[in-house]
Short mmCIF file of C-alpha atoms in Angstrom, two decimals:
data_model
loop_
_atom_site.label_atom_id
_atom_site.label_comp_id
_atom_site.label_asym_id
_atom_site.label_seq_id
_atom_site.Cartn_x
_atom_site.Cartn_y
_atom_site.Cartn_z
CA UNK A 21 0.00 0.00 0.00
CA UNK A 22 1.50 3.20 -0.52
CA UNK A 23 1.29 6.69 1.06
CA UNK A 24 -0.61 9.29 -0.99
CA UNK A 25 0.73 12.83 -0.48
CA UNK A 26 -2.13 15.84 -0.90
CA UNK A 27 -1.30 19.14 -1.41
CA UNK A 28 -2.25 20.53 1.94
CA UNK A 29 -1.79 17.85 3.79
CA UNK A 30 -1.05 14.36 4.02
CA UNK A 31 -3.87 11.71 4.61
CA UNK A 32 -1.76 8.28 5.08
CA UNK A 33 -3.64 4.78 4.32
CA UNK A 34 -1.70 2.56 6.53
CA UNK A 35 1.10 0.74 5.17
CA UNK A 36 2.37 -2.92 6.06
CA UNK A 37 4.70 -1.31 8.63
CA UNK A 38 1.88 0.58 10.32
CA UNK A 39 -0.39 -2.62 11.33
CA UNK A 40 2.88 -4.04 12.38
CA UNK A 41 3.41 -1.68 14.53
CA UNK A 42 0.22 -1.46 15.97
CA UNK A 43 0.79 -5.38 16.50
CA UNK A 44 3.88 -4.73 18.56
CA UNK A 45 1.81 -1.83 20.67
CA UNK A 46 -1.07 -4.28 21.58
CA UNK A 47 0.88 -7.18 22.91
CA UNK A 48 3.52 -4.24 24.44
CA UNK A 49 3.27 -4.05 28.10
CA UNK A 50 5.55 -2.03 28.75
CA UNK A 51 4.54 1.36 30.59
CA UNK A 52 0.73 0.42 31.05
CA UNK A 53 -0.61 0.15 34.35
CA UNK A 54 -3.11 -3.17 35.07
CA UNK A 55 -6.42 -1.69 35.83
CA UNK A 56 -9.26 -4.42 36.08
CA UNK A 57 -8.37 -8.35 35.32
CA UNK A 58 -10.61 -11.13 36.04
CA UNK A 59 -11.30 -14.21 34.58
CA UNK A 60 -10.51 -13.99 30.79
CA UNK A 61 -10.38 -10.32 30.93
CA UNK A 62 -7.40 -7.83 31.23
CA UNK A 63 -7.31 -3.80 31.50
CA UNK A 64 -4.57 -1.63 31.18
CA UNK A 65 -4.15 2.03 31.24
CA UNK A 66 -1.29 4.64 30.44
CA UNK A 67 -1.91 8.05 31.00
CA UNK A 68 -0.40 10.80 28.61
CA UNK A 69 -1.49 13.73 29.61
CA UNK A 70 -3.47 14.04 32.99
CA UNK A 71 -5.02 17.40 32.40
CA UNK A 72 -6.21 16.86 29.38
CA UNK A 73 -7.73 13.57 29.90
CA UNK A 74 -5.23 12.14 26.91
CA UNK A 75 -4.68 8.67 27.94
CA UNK A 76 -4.39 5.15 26.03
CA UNK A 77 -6.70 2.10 26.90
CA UNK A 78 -6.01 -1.54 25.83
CA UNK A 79 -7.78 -4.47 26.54
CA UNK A 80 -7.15 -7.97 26.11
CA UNK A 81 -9.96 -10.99 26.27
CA UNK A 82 -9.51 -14.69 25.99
CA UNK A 83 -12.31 -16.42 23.65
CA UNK A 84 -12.23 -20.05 24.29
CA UNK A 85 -15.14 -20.98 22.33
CA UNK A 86 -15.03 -17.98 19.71
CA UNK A 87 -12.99 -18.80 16.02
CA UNK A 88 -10.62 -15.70 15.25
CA UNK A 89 -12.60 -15.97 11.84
CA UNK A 90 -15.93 -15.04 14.02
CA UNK A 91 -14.92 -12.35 15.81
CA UNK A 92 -13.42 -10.86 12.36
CA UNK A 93 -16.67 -10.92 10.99
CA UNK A 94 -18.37 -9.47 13.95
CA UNK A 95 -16.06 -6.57 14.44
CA UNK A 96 -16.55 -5.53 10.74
CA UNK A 97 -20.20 -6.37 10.42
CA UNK A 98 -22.02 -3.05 10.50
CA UNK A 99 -25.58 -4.08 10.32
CA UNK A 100 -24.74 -6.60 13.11
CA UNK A 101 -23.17 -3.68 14.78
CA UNK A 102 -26.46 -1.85 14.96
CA UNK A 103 -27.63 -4.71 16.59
CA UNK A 104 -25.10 -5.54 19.59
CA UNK A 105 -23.51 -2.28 20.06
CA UNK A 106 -25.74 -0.63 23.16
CA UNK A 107 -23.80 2.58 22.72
CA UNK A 108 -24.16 3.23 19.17
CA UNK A 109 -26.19 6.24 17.93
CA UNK A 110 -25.30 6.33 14.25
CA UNK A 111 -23.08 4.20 12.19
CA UNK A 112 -22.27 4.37 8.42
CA UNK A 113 -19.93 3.99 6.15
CA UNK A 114 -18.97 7.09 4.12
CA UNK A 115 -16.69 5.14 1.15
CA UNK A 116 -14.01 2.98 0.27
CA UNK A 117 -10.62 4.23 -0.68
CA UNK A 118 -8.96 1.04 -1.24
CA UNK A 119 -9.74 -3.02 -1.16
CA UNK A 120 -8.95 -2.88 2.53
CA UNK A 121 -9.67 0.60 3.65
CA UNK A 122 -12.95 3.04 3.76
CA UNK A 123 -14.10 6.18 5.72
CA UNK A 124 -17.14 5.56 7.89
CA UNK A 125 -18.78 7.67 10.85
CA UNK A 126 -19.62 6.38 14.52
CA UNK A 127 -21.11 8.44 17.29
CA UNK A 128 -21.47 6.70 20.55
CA UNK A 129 -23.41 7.19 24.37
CA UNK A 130 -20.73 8.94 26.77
CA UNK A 131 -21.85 8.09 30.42
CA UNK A 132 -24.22 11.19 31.63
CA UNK A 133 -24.21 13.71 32.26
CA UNK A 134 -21.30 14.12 29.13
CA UNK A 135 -22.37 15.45 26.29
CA UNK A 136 -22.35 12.26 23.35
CA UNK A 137 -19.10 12.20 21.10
CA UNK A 138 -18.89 11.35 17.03
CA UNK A 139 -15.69 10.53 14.75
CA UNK A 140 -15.53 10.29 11.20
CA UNK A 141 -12.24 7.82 10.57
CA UNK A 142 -10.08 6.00 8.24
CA UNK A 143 -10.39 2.36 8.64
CA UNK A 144 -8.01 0.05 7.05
CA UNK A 145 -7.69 -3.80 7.87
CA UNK A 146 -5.26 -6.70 7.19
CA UNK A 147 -5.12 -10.58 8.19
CA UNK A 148 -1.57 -11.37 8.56
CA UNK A 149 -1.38 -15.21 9.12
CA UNK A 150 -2.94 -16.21 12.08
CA UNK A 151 -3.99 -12.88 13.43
CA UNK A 152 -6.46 -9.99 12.11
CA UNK A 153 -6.25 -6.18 12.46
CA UNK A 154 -8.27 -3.73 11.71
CA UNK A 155 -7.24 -0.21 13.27
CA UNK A 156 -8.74 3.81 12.68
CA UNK A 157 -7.77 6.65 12.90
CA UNK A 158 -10.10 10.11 12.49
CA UNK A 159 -10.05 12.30 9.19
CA UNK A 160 -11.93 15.40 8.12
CA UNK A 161 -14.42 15.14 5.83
CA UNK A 162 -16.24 18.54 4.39
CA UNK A 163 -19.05 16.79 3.73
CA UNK A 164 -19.77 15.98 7.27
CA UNK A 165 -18.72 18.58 9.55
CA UNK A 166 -18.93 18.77 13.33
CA UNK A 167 -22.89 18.57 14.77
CA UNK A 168 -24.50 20.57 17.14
CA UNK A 169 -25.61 18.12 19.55
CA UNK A 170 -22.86 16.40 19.72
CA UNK A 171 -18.57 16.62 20.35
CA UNK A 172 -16.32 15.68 17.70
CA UNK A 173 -13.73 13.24 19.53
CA UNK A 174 -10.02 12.29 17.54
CA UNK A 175 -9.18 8.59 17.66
CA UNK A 176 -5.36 9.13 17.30
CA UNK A 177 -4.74 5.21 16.69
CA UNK A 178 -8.05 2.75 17.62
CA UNK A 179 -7.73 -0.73 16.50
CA UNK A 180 -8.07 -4.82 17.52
CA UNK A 181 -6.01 -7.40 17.17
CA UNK A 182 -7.51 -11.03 17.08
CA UNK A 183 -5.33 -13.61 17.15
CA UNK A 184 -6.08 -17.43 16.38
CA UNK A 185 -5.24 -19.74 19.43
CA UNK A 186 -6.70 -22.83 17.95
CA UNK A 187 -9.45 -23.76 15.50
CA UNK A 188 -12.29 -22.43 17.65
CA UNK A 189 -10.58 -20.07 19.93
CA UNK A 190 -8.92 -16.39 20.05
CA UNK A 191 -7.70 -13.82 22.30
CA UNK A 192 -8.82 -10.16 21.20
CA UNK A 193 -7.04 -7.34 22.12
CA UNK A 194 -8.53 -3.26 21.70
CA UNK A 195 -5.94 -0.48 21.90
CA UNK A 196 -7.51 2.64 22.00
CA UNK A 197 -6.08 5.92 22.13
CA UNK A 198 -8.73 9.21 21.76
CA UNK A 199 -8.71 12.91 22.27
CA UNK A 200 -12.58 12.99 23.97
CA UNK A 201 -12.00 16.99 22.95
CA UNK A 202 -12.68 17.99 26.61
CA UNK A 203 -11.49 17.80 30.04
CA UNK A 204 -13.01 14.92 31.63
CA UNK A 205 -13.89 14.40 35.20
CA UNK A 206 -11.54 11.46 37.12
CA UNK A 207 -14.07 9.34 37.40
CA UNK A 208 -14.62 8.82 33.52
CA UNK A 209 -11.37 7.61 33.29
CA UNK A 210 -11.46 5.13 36.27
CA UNK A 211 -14.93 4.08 35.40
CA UNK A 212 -14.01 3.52 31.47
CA UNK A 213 -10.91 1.36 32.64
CA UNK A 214 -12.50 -0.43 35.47
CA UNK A 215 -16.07 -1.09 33.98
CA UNK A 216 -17.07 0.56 30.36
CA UNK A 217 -14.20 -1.59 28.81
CA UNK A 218 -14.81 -4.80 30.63
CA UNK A 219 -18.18 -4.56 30.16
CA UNK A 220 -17.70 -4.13 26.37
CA UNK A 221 -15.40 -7.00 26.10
CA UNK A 222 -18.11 -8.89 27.32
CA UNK A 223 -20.65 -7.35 24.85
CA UNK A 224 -18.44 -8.20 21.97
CA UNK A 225 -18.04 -12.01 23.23
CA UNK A 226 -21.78 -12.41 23.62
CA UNK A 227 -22.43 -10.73 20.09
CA UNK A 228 -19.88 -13.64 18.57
CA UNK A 229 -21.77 -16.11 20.04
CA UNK A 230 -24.91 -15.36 17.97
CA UNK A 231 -23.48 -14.18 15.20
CA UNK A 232 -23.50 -17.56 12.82
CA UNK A 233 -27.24 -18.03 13.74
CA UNK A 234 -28.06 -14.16 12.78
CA UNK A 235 -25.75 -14.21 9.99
CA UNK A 236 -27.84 -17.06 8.46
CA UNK A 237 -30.66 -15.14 8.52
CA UNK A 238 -29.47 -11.97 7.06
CA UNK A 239 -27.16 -11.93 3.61
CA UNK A 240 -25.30 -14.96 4.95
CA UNK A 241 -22.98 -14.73 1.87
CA UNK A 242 -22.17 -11.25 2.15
CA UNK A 243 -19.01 -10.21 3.58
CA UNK A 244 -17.19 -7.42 1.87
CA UNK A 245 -14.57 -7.47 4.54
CA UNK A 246 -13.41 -10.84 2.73
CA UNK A 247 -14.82 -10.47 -0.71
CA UNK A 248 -13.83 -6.75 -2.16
CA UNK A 249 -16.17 -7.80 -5.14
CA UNK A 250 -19.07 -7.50 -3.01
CA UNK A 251 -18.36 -3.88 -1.68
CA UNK A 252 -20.88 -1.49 -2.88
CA UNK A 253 -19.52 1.57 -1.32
CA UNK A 254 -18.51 3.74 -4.47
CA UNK A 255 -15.07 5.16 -4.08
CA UNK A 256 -13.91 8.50 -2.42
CA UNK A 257 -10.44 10.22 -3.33
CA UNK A 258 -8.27 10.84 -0.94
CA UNK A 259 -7.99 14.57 -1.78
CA UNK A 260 -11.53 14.72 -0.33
CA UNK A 261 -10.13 13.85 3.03
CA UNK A 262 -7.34 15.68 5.38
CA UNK A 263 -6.16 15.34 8.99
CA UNK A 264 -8.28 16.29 11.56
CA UNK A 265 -6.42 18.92 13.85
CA UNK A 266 -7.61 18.55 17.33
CA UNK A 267 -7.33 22.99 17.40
CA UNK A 268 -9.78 23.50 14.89
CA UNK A 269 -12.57 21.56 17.04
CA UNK A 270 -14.56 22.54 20.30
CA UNK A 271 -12.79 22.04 23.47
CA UNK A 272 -15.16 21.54 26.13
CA UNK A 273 -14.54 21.82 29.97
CA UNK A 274 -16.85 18.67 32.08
CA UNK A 275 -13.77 18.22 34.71
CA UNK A 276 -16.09 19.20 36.92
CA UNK A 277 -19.24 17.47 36.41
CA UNK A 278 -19.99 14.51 38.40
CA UNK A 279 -21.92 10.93 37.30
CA UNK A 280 -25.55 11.04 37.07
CA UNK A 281 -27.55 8.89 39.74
CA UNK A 282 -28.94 6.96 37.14
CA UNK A 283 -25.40 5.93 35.93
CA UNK A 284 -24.23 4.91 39.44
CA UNK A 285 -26.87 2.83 39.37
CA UNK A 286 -26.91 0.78 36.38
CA UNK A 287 -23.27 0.17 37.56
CA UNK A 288 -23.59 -1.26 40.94
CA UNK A 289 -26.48 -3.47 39.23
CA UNK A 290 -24.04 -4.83 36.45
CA UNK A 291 -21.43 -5.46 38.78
CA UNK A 292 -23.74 -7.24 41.45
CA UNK A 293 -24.49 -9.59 38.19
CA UNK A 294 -20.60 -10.29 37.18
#
């Protein structure tokens, strides 16, 4: 794959080096700090820059009944996303820019009283043996500028790796490193770390699990994540795309907000069920 130079800017599509690198950052532990690990699931956090909320999140899960082929599927499935992912608001894809890479958009539930976040991102994916990766990062897109209702976050690098322990089994790992564009109260940070990514790990596992059965029922053949053929996004150029600066979007101040009752409680519920 080769880099594409612009002539404001450069917009990168990730090169062979890039997902290996990523590779060597999830199973890196180095500098991270354990934050939550039971049973099959592991935490780690490594905080950048304190005031500004910038830290880096990684999570690692063992799948014992879950093919690496599965959880492939399910992670790039974006119909089945709709389905599984509680915190979704809006999803699409935007276009493809290469066999293996597209723009989409995502905008996600932040834990109240935070205002909701969106991203608009390069996503590029590669198996590389036994192992899959697919990793984003955010872009700026004219056509879809910042909304009112909601903050436009910066994944800086976001990305799994899923790696094949045996015929019917994985261990997935999320890295995830975003600029929320805001200072965020402590106990986001903790509470991401010590139950939001757990409890998505868990969400992701489950959605794997009923996967083949949905899958069945709903274009069971169609996979455009394998089969480029089958992609109907049309294509974008890359000169309609540059980097998102973090300065040119809102920076809001919640440091000093503090978690809704409502949120406390839904989280003393799910952990009396773990």
């Amino acid at each position: 794959m080769m880099k594409t130079r612009m002539s404001e800017e450069e917009v990168l599509i990730p090169d062979d080096r890039a997902f290996s690198r990523f590779k060597h950052e999830c199973e890196s532990e180095e500098d991270w700090s354990v934050t939550y690990n039971k049973s099959s699931i592991c935490v780690w956090i490594q905080v950048l820059e304190e005031e500004k909320s910038l830290h880096r999140i990684k999570c690692r899960m063992l799948c014992k009944d879950i093919p690496a082929e599965t959880m492939y599927d399910v992670l790039h499935d974006i119909e089945y996303r709709r389905k599984w992912d509680a915190n979704v608001i809006e999803t699409f894809d935007i276009g493809k820019l290469t066999v293996n890479a597209d723009v989409g958009y995502y905008s996600w539930k932040c834990p109240k009283p935070l205002k909701n976040r969106d991203v608009i991102t390069l996503r590029s994916w590669l198996p590389m043996g036994n192992d899959y990766i697919i990793m984003n990062h955010s872009v700026k897109h004219t056509k879809y500028p910042p909304k009112k209702d909601l903050v436009r976050a910066i994944s800086i690098q976001t990305g799994y790796l899923i790696q094949r322990t045996g015929p019917t089994s994985c261990t997935l790992t999320y890295l995830a490193q975003v600029d929320p564009r805001g200072s965020l109260p402590k106990w986001v940070v903790n509470k991401s770390s010590q139950f939001l990514a757990p409890k998505a790990m868990k969400r992701i596992s489950k959605a794997c699990l009923r996967y083949p059965e949905w899958k069945q029922k709903h274009s069971p053949g169609f996979k455009p994540w394998l089969f480029p053929e089958q992609n109907p996004l049309s294509s974008i150029p890359l000169s309609e795309l540059s980097i998102q600066h973090a300065e040119s979007l809102e920076n809001i101040d919640e440091s000093s907000l503090s978690e809704s009752k409502d949120e406390r409680a839904e989280h003393s519920d799910d952990e009396g069920n773990n």
